[in-house]
Each structure stands twice: as structure tokens, then as C-alpha cells.
Amino acid sequence: MSDMKLVVVGAAGRMGRALIEAIAAVDGTVLSGAVEREGADVIGADAGELAGMGPLGIPVTDDSQVAFAEADGVVDFTAPAVSVRFAELAAAAGIVHVIGTTGMQAAQEEAIQSAAVRTAIIKSGNMSLGVNLLSVLVRQAARALEATDWDIEVLEMHHKHKVDAPSGTALLLGEAAALGRDIALDENSVRVRDGITGPREKGSIGFATLRGGSVVGEHSVILAGEGERIELTHRALDRSIFARGAVKAALWGKGKDPGLYSMLDVLGISED
């Protein structure tokens, strides 16, 4: 079987460069295209040299439509509006679309779901095995511990360049906790505390966001009861774990029926 031909969009970014390296390292995949925004300084540069690997013979382009036409899949850690546009192009080309982009609004999520009617899309707030296993543990813990006795707080820290908050991973973990308690996260989350807030509302799920330095990603879900506390934590030490997970997700998606899938599907991890 021939290698799966993958396009990296946002090729010049941190994750783009990590994805180019990951595709070279994961058996069964080959880089077929590298896309950047129109007018970017790196247009025409060799994608391998951009990633610090040496030449691969793949020039960076701003013509995503041509790149997608020659590929089996696209891996996308860009921005919400950009990912929606790529979802339409991937659906038109009939290729797998792996989305690690976070910070989407409801209308953008709906657009992704619409595109998934025509092709396989794997979308997750985090592509690592550890975080997805953690989400299952959080769901189980939230289900087992009474909301009247146990408070849930999600704490996350990322590097100073991250533009969305809470992070996609924090929201993924908050959603897992909400599912465990059979409640809607949007109606029960607390994103900001400032001033005289009054006592904590029972059953709510709190979020705290830290930004600074070069932190790749740290997430803790704290379940606090009277006289005891449980902390479930994941620390990412290298963003290559997300890149490898995304590339493996693309391989998993090859040949799959159209639909919107998650990393739990890819990893075969049961939510229960």
C-alpha cells in the first residue's frame, strides 16, 4: 500500500513545523504539500528546510486547492475561520481532514459538522493519548462523586503566544466533567472570577487560565471535597506529541466513511 500523502497547512507555525517532522517520522505517511497564507515570506521555501530537517523537495505554497487535489489528507492547526475554509476544500476534494484548531464559535462548529457529511473529519481539542485518556478518567470521576459534595475546577497554563482561553484541552476536560454529571457545560461553567463573587455555586465547573513563557501545555482537573482533594494532571513537555497524534489520526481516517470523529475514536478508548 502506498504512503498516505498529507498536506500541512499553517506550515510555518510551531505546529506546522512539528507536523512536517512528524510526517517524516511516522511510517505510512509522506508530505505532499505545505501551505501558508497568501503573501507569506516563506512562499517558495523548502518545507523540510523550514522545519529544520534539510530539503524535502516540497515548496511552500499559498494554493491550498491545488495542494489538496494531490493529497489524501490535510492536517490543520490554524485558526477557526481558516479551518472552516479548509474543511470545505477538503470535503470538495474528498480527503481526510484532521483539525487541532481550538477556539471555534458555535457557527464554526456547525460548519465543520456540515463538511463532515462529505468527508471524514477528525477533530479534537487535543491530539495526545494522555489527554484523551485523562478525559475519560475525568468523566468517570465526575460521575462517581456527588456534585453536592465535590467541586470541579479546571486549571491550565500555556505559552504566552496562545490566543484563545480557556484552551481547547481545558474545554475538552470540562466537557468530560459535564458529561459525567449529565449537565450542559455552557450553562454550568464559570470562566472568570473577579471582585466580590459570593460563595461558589454548587455543581458549577470552574476554569482558571494561566499564560506565560514557553509552556507547551499543562492541565489539571481538581475535584475538591470536604477534607480531601483529587487532582488529575497532564503535562505536555514537547508539542511533537500533538503532531504525532494528528498524523496517526490521519492514517486512521484514511478510507473511513464521512463523519465527524474524535481522538477517542482514533485511539479506541471508550468514554464509559
mmCIF file of C-alpha atoms in Angstrom, residues 87-252:
data_model
loop_
_atom_site.group_PDB
_atom_site.id
_atom_site.type_symbol
_atom_site.label_atom_id
_atom_site.label_comp_id
_atom_site.label_asym_id
_atom_site.label_seq_id
_atom_site.Cartn_x
_atom_site.Cartn_y
_atom_site.Cartn_z
ATOM 1 C CA ALA A 87 -12.937 21.933 5.763
ATOM 2 C CA GLU A 88 -14.922 22.998 2.708
ATOM 3 C CA LEU A 89 -11.934 22.443 0.422
ATOM 4 C CA ALA A 90 -11.128 19.060 1.974
ATOM 5 C CA ALA A 91 -14.755 17.964 1.643
ATOM 6 C CA ALA A 92 -14.791 19.033 -2.024
ATOM 7 C CA ALA A 93 -11.572 17.092 -2.641
ATOM 8 C CA GLY A 94 -12.836 14.079 -0.671
ATOM 9 C CA ILE A 95 -9.766 13.883 1.580
ATOM 10 C CA VAL A 96 -9.366 13.299 5.304
ATOM 11 C CA HIS A 97 -9.217 16.475 7.403
ATOM 12 C CA VAL A 98 -7.557 16.399 10.826
ATOM 13 C CA ILE A 99 -8.345 19.520 12.871
ATOM 14 C CA GLY A 100 -6.457 20.503 16.008
ATOM 15 C CA THR A 101 -7.606 24.135 15.830
ATOM 16 C CA THR A 102 -9.259 25.434 19.010
ATOM 17 C CA GLY A 103 -11.359 28.466 19.923
ATOM 18 C CA MET A 104 -14.220 27.859 17.481
ATOM 19 C CA GLN A 105 -17.600 29.535 17.890
ATOM 20 C CA ALA A 106 -20.898 27.658 17.557
ATOM 21 C CA ALA A 107 -21.437 28.669 13.913
ATOM 22 C CA GLN A 108 -17.945 27.465 13.014
ATOM 23 C CA GLU A 109 -18.533 24.134 14.749
ATOM 24 C CA GLU A 110 -21.728 23.763 12.716
ATOM 25 C CA ALA A 111 -19.830 24.462 9.503
ATOM 26 C CA ILE A 112 -17.339 21.712 10.366
ATOM 27 C CA GLN A 113 -20.211 19.296 11.008
ATOM 28 C CA SER A 114 -21.711 20.187 7.633
ATOM 29 C CA ALA A 115 -18.415 19.460 5.874
ATOM 30 C CA ALA A 116 -18.183 16.113 7.683
ATOM 31 C CA VAL A 117 -21.260 14.945 5.771
ATOM 32 C CA ARG A 118 -18.995 14.704 2.708
ATOM 33 C CA THR A 119 -15.662 13.505 4.113
ATOM 34 C CA ALA A 120 -14.023 12.110 7.237
ATOM 35 C CA ILE A 121 -13.032 14.809 9.727
ATOM 36 C CA ILE A 122 -11.152 14.029 12.927
ATOM 37 C CA LYS A 123 -11.369 16.971 15.320
ATOM 38 C CA SER A 124 -10.113 17.267 18.873
ATOM 39 C CA GLY A 125 -9.048 19.932 21.335
ATOM 40 C CA ASN A 126 -6.010 17.747 21.984
ATOM 41 C CA MET A 127 -4.380 15.019 19.912
ATOM 42 C CA SER A 128 -2.329 13.255 22.602
ATOM 43 C CA LEU A 129 -3.062 9.818 24.047
ATOM 44 C CA GLY A 130 -2.508 11.062 27.594
ATOM 45 C CA VAL A 131 -5.013 13.899 27.453
ATOM 46 C CA ASN A 132 -7.699 11.763 25.851
ATOM 47 C CA LEU A 133 -7.223 9.079 28.495
ATOM 48 C CA LEU A 134 -7.392 11.835 31.111
ATOM 49 C CA SER A 135 -10.736 12.994 29.702
ATOM 50 C CA VAL A 136 -12.176 9.520 30.260
ATOM 51 C CA LEU A 137 -10.895 9.469 33.851
ATOM 52 C CA VAL A 138 -12.375 12.918 34.483
ATOM 53 C CA ARG A 139 -15.748 11.812 33.184
ATOM 54 C CA GLN A 140 -15.710 8.720 35.390
ATOM 55 C CA ALA A 141 -14.642 10.694 38.465
ATOM 56 C CA ALA A 142 -17.306 13.366 37.915
ATOM 57 C CA ARG A 143 -19.943 10.665 37.573
ATOM 58 C CA ALA A 144 -18.812 8.879 40.744
ATOM 59 C CA LEU A 145 -18.559 11.953 43.003
ATOM 60 C CA GLU A 146 -21.708 13.808 44.040
ATOM 61 C CA ALA A 147 -21.933 17.392 42.776
ATOM 62 C CA THR A 148 -23.311 18.487 46.145
ATOM 63 C CA ASP A 149 -20.103 17.362 47.881
ATOM 64 C CA TRP A 150 -17.387 17.769 45.256
ATOM 65 C CA ASP A 151 -16.403 20.922 43.359
ATOM 66 C CA ILE A 152 -14.645 20.730 39.970
ATOM 67 C CA GLU A 153 -12.045 23.220 38.781
ATOM 68 C CA VAL A 154 -10.018 23.051 35.555
ATOM 69 C CA LEU A 155 -6.619 24.769 35.676
ATOM 70 C CA GLU A 156 -4.490 25.247 32.550
ATOM 71 C CA MET A 157 -1.275 27.002 31.562
ATOM 72 C CA HIS A 158 0.156 27.647 28.097
ATOM 73 C CA HIS A 159 2.887 29.722 26.465
ATOM 74 C CA LYS A 160 2.487 33.470 26.146
ATOM 75 C CA HIS A 161 1.665 33.336 22.419
ATOM 76 C CA LYS A 162 -1.567 31.324 22.771
ATOM 77 C CA VAL A 163 -4.540 33.432 21.649
ATOM 78 C CA ASP A 164 -7.619 31.545 22.936
ATOM 79 C CA ALA A 165 -8.716 30.908 26.504
ATOM 80 C CA PRO A 166 -9.703 28.592 28.028
ATOM 81 C CA SER A 167 -7.646 26.243 25.890
ATOM 82 C CA GLY A 168 -9.293 23.626 23.718
ATOM 83 C CA THR A 169 -7.925 20.963 26.047
ATOM 84 C CA ALA A 170 -9.366 22.685 29.114
ATOM 85 C CA LEU A 171 -12.760 22.803 27.422
ATOM 86 C CA LEU A 172 -12.404 19.151 26.390
ATOM 87 C CA LEU A 173 -11.795 18.238 30.040
ATOM 88 C CA GLY A 174 -14.602 20.493 31.244
ATOM 89 C CA GLU A 175 -16.942 18.851 28.760
ATOM 90 C CA ALA A 176 -15.880 15.434 30.066
ATOM 91 C CA ALA A 177 -16.727 16.522 33.612
ATOM 92 C CA ALA A 178 -20.079 17.911 32.474
ATOM 93 C CA LEU A 179 -20.908 14.673 30.653
ATOM 94 C CA GLY A 180 -20.056 12.732 33.788
ATOM 95 C CA ARG A 181 -22.566 14.822 35.705
ATOM 96 C CA ASP A 182 -25.102 14.848 32.871
ATOM 97 C CA ILE A 183 -25.213 18.628 32.666
ATOM 98 C CA ALA A 184 -24.561 21.198 29.917
ATOM 99 C CA LEU A 185 -21.120 22.776 30.269
ATOM 100 C CA ASP A 186 -22.211 26.103 28.743
ATOM 101 C CA GLU A 187 -24.881 26.516 31.409
ATOM 102 C CA ASN A 188 -22.703 25.485 34.353
ATOM 103 C CA SER A 189 -19.199 26.815 33.696
ATOM 104 C CA VAL A 190 -17.536 29.763 35.410
ATOM 105 C CA ARG A 191 -14.835 31.349 33.269
ATOM 106 C CA VAL A 192 -13.958 34.492 35.241
ATOM 107 C CA ARG A 193 -13.875 35.389 38.932
ATOM 108 C CA ASP A 194 -13.154 38.948 39.958
ATOM 109 C CA GLY A 195 -14.180 41.141 42.872
ATOM 110 C CA ILE A 196 -16.809 40.093 45.406
ATOM 111 C CA THR A 197 -18.118 36.944 43.755
ATOM 112 C CA GLY A 198 -20.059 35.446 46.644
ATOM 113 C CA PRO A 199 -19.818 31.758 47.535
ATOM 114 C CA ARG A 200 -19.139 29.161 44.885
ATOM 115 C CA GLU A 201 -22.296 27.894 43.194
ATOM 116 C CA LYS A 202 -22.759 24.176 43.810
ATOM 117 C CA GLY A 203 -22.405 21.993 40.724
ATOM 118 C CA SER A 204 -20.557 24.587 38.667
ATOM 119 C CA ILE A 205 -17.343 23.792 36.772
ATOM 120 C CA GLY A 206 -14.698 26.479 37.109
ATOM 121 C CA PHE A 207 -11.868 27.380 34.740
ATOM 122 C CA ALA A 208 -8.611 29.148 35.551
ATOM 123 C CA THR A 209 -6.227 30.225 32.785
ATOM 124 C CA LEU A 210 -2.517 30.977 33.066
ATOM 125 C CA ARG A 211 -0.259 32.248 30.279
ATOM 126 C CA GLY A 212 3.496 32.724 30.250
ATOM 127 C CA GLY A 213 6.877 31.748 28.914
ATOM 128 C CA SER A 214 7.216 28.728 26.648
ATOM 129 C CA VAL A 215 4.919 26.256 28.430
ATOM 130 C CA VAL A 216 3.674 23.719 25.878
ATOM 131 C CA GLY A 217 0.590 22.790 27.890
ATOM 132 C CA GLU A 218 -0.305 21.844 31.464
ATOM 133 C CA HIS A 219 -3.801 20.843 32.576
ATOM 134 C CA SER A 220 -5.187 19.800 35.944
ATOM 135 C CA VAL A 221 -8.718 18.867 36.891
ATOM 136 C CA ILE A 222 -9.214 19.390 40.613
ATOM 137 C CA LEU A 223 -12.057 17.641 42.416
ATOM 138 C CA ALA A 224 -12.302 19.257 45.838
ATOM 139 C CA GLY A 225 -14.356 17.764 48.650
ATOM 140 C CA GLU A 226 -14.584 18.454 52.360
ATOM 141 C CA GLY A 227 -11.251 17.443 53.859
ATOM 142 C CA GLU A 228 -9.854 15.851 50.672
ATOM 143 C CA ARG A 229 -8.886 16.696 47.128
ATOM 144 C CA ILE A 230 -8.226 14.714 43.937
ATOM 145 C CA GLU A 231 -6.034 16.161 41.189
ATOM 146 C CA LEU A 232 -5.806 14.642 37.719
ATOM 147 C CA THR A 233 -2.957 16.222 35.750
ATOM 148 C CA HIS A 234 -1.324 16.069 32.325
ATOM 149 C CA ARG A 235 1.840 17.925 31.350
ATOM 150 C CA ALA A 236 2.962 18.163 27.741
ATOM 151 C CA LEU A 237 6.736 18.502 27.533
ATOM 152 C CA ASP A 238 7.031 18.637 23.743
ATOM 153 C CA ARG A 239 4.474 19.647 21.110
ATOM 154 C CA SER A 240 5.629 16.711 18.992
ATOM 155 C CA ILE A 241 3.157 14.541 20.943
ATOM 156 C CA PHE A 242 0.298 16.508 19.362
ATOM 157 C CA ALA A 243 1.873 16.334 15.910
ATOM 158 C CA ARG A 244 2.399 12.561 16.075
ATOM 159 C CA GLY A 245 -1.140 12.066 17.323
ATOM 160 C CA ALA A 246 -2.548 14.151 14.479
ATOM 161 C CA VAL A 247 -0.583 12.241 11.842
ATOM 162 C CA LYS A 248 -1.740 8.915 13.284
ATOM 163 C CA ALA A 249 -5.304 10.262 13.258
ATOM 164 C CA ALA A 250 -4.945 10.995 9.551
ATOM 165 C CA LEU A 251 -3.771 7.442 8.912
ATOM 166 C CA TRP A 252 -6.736 6.098 10.906
#
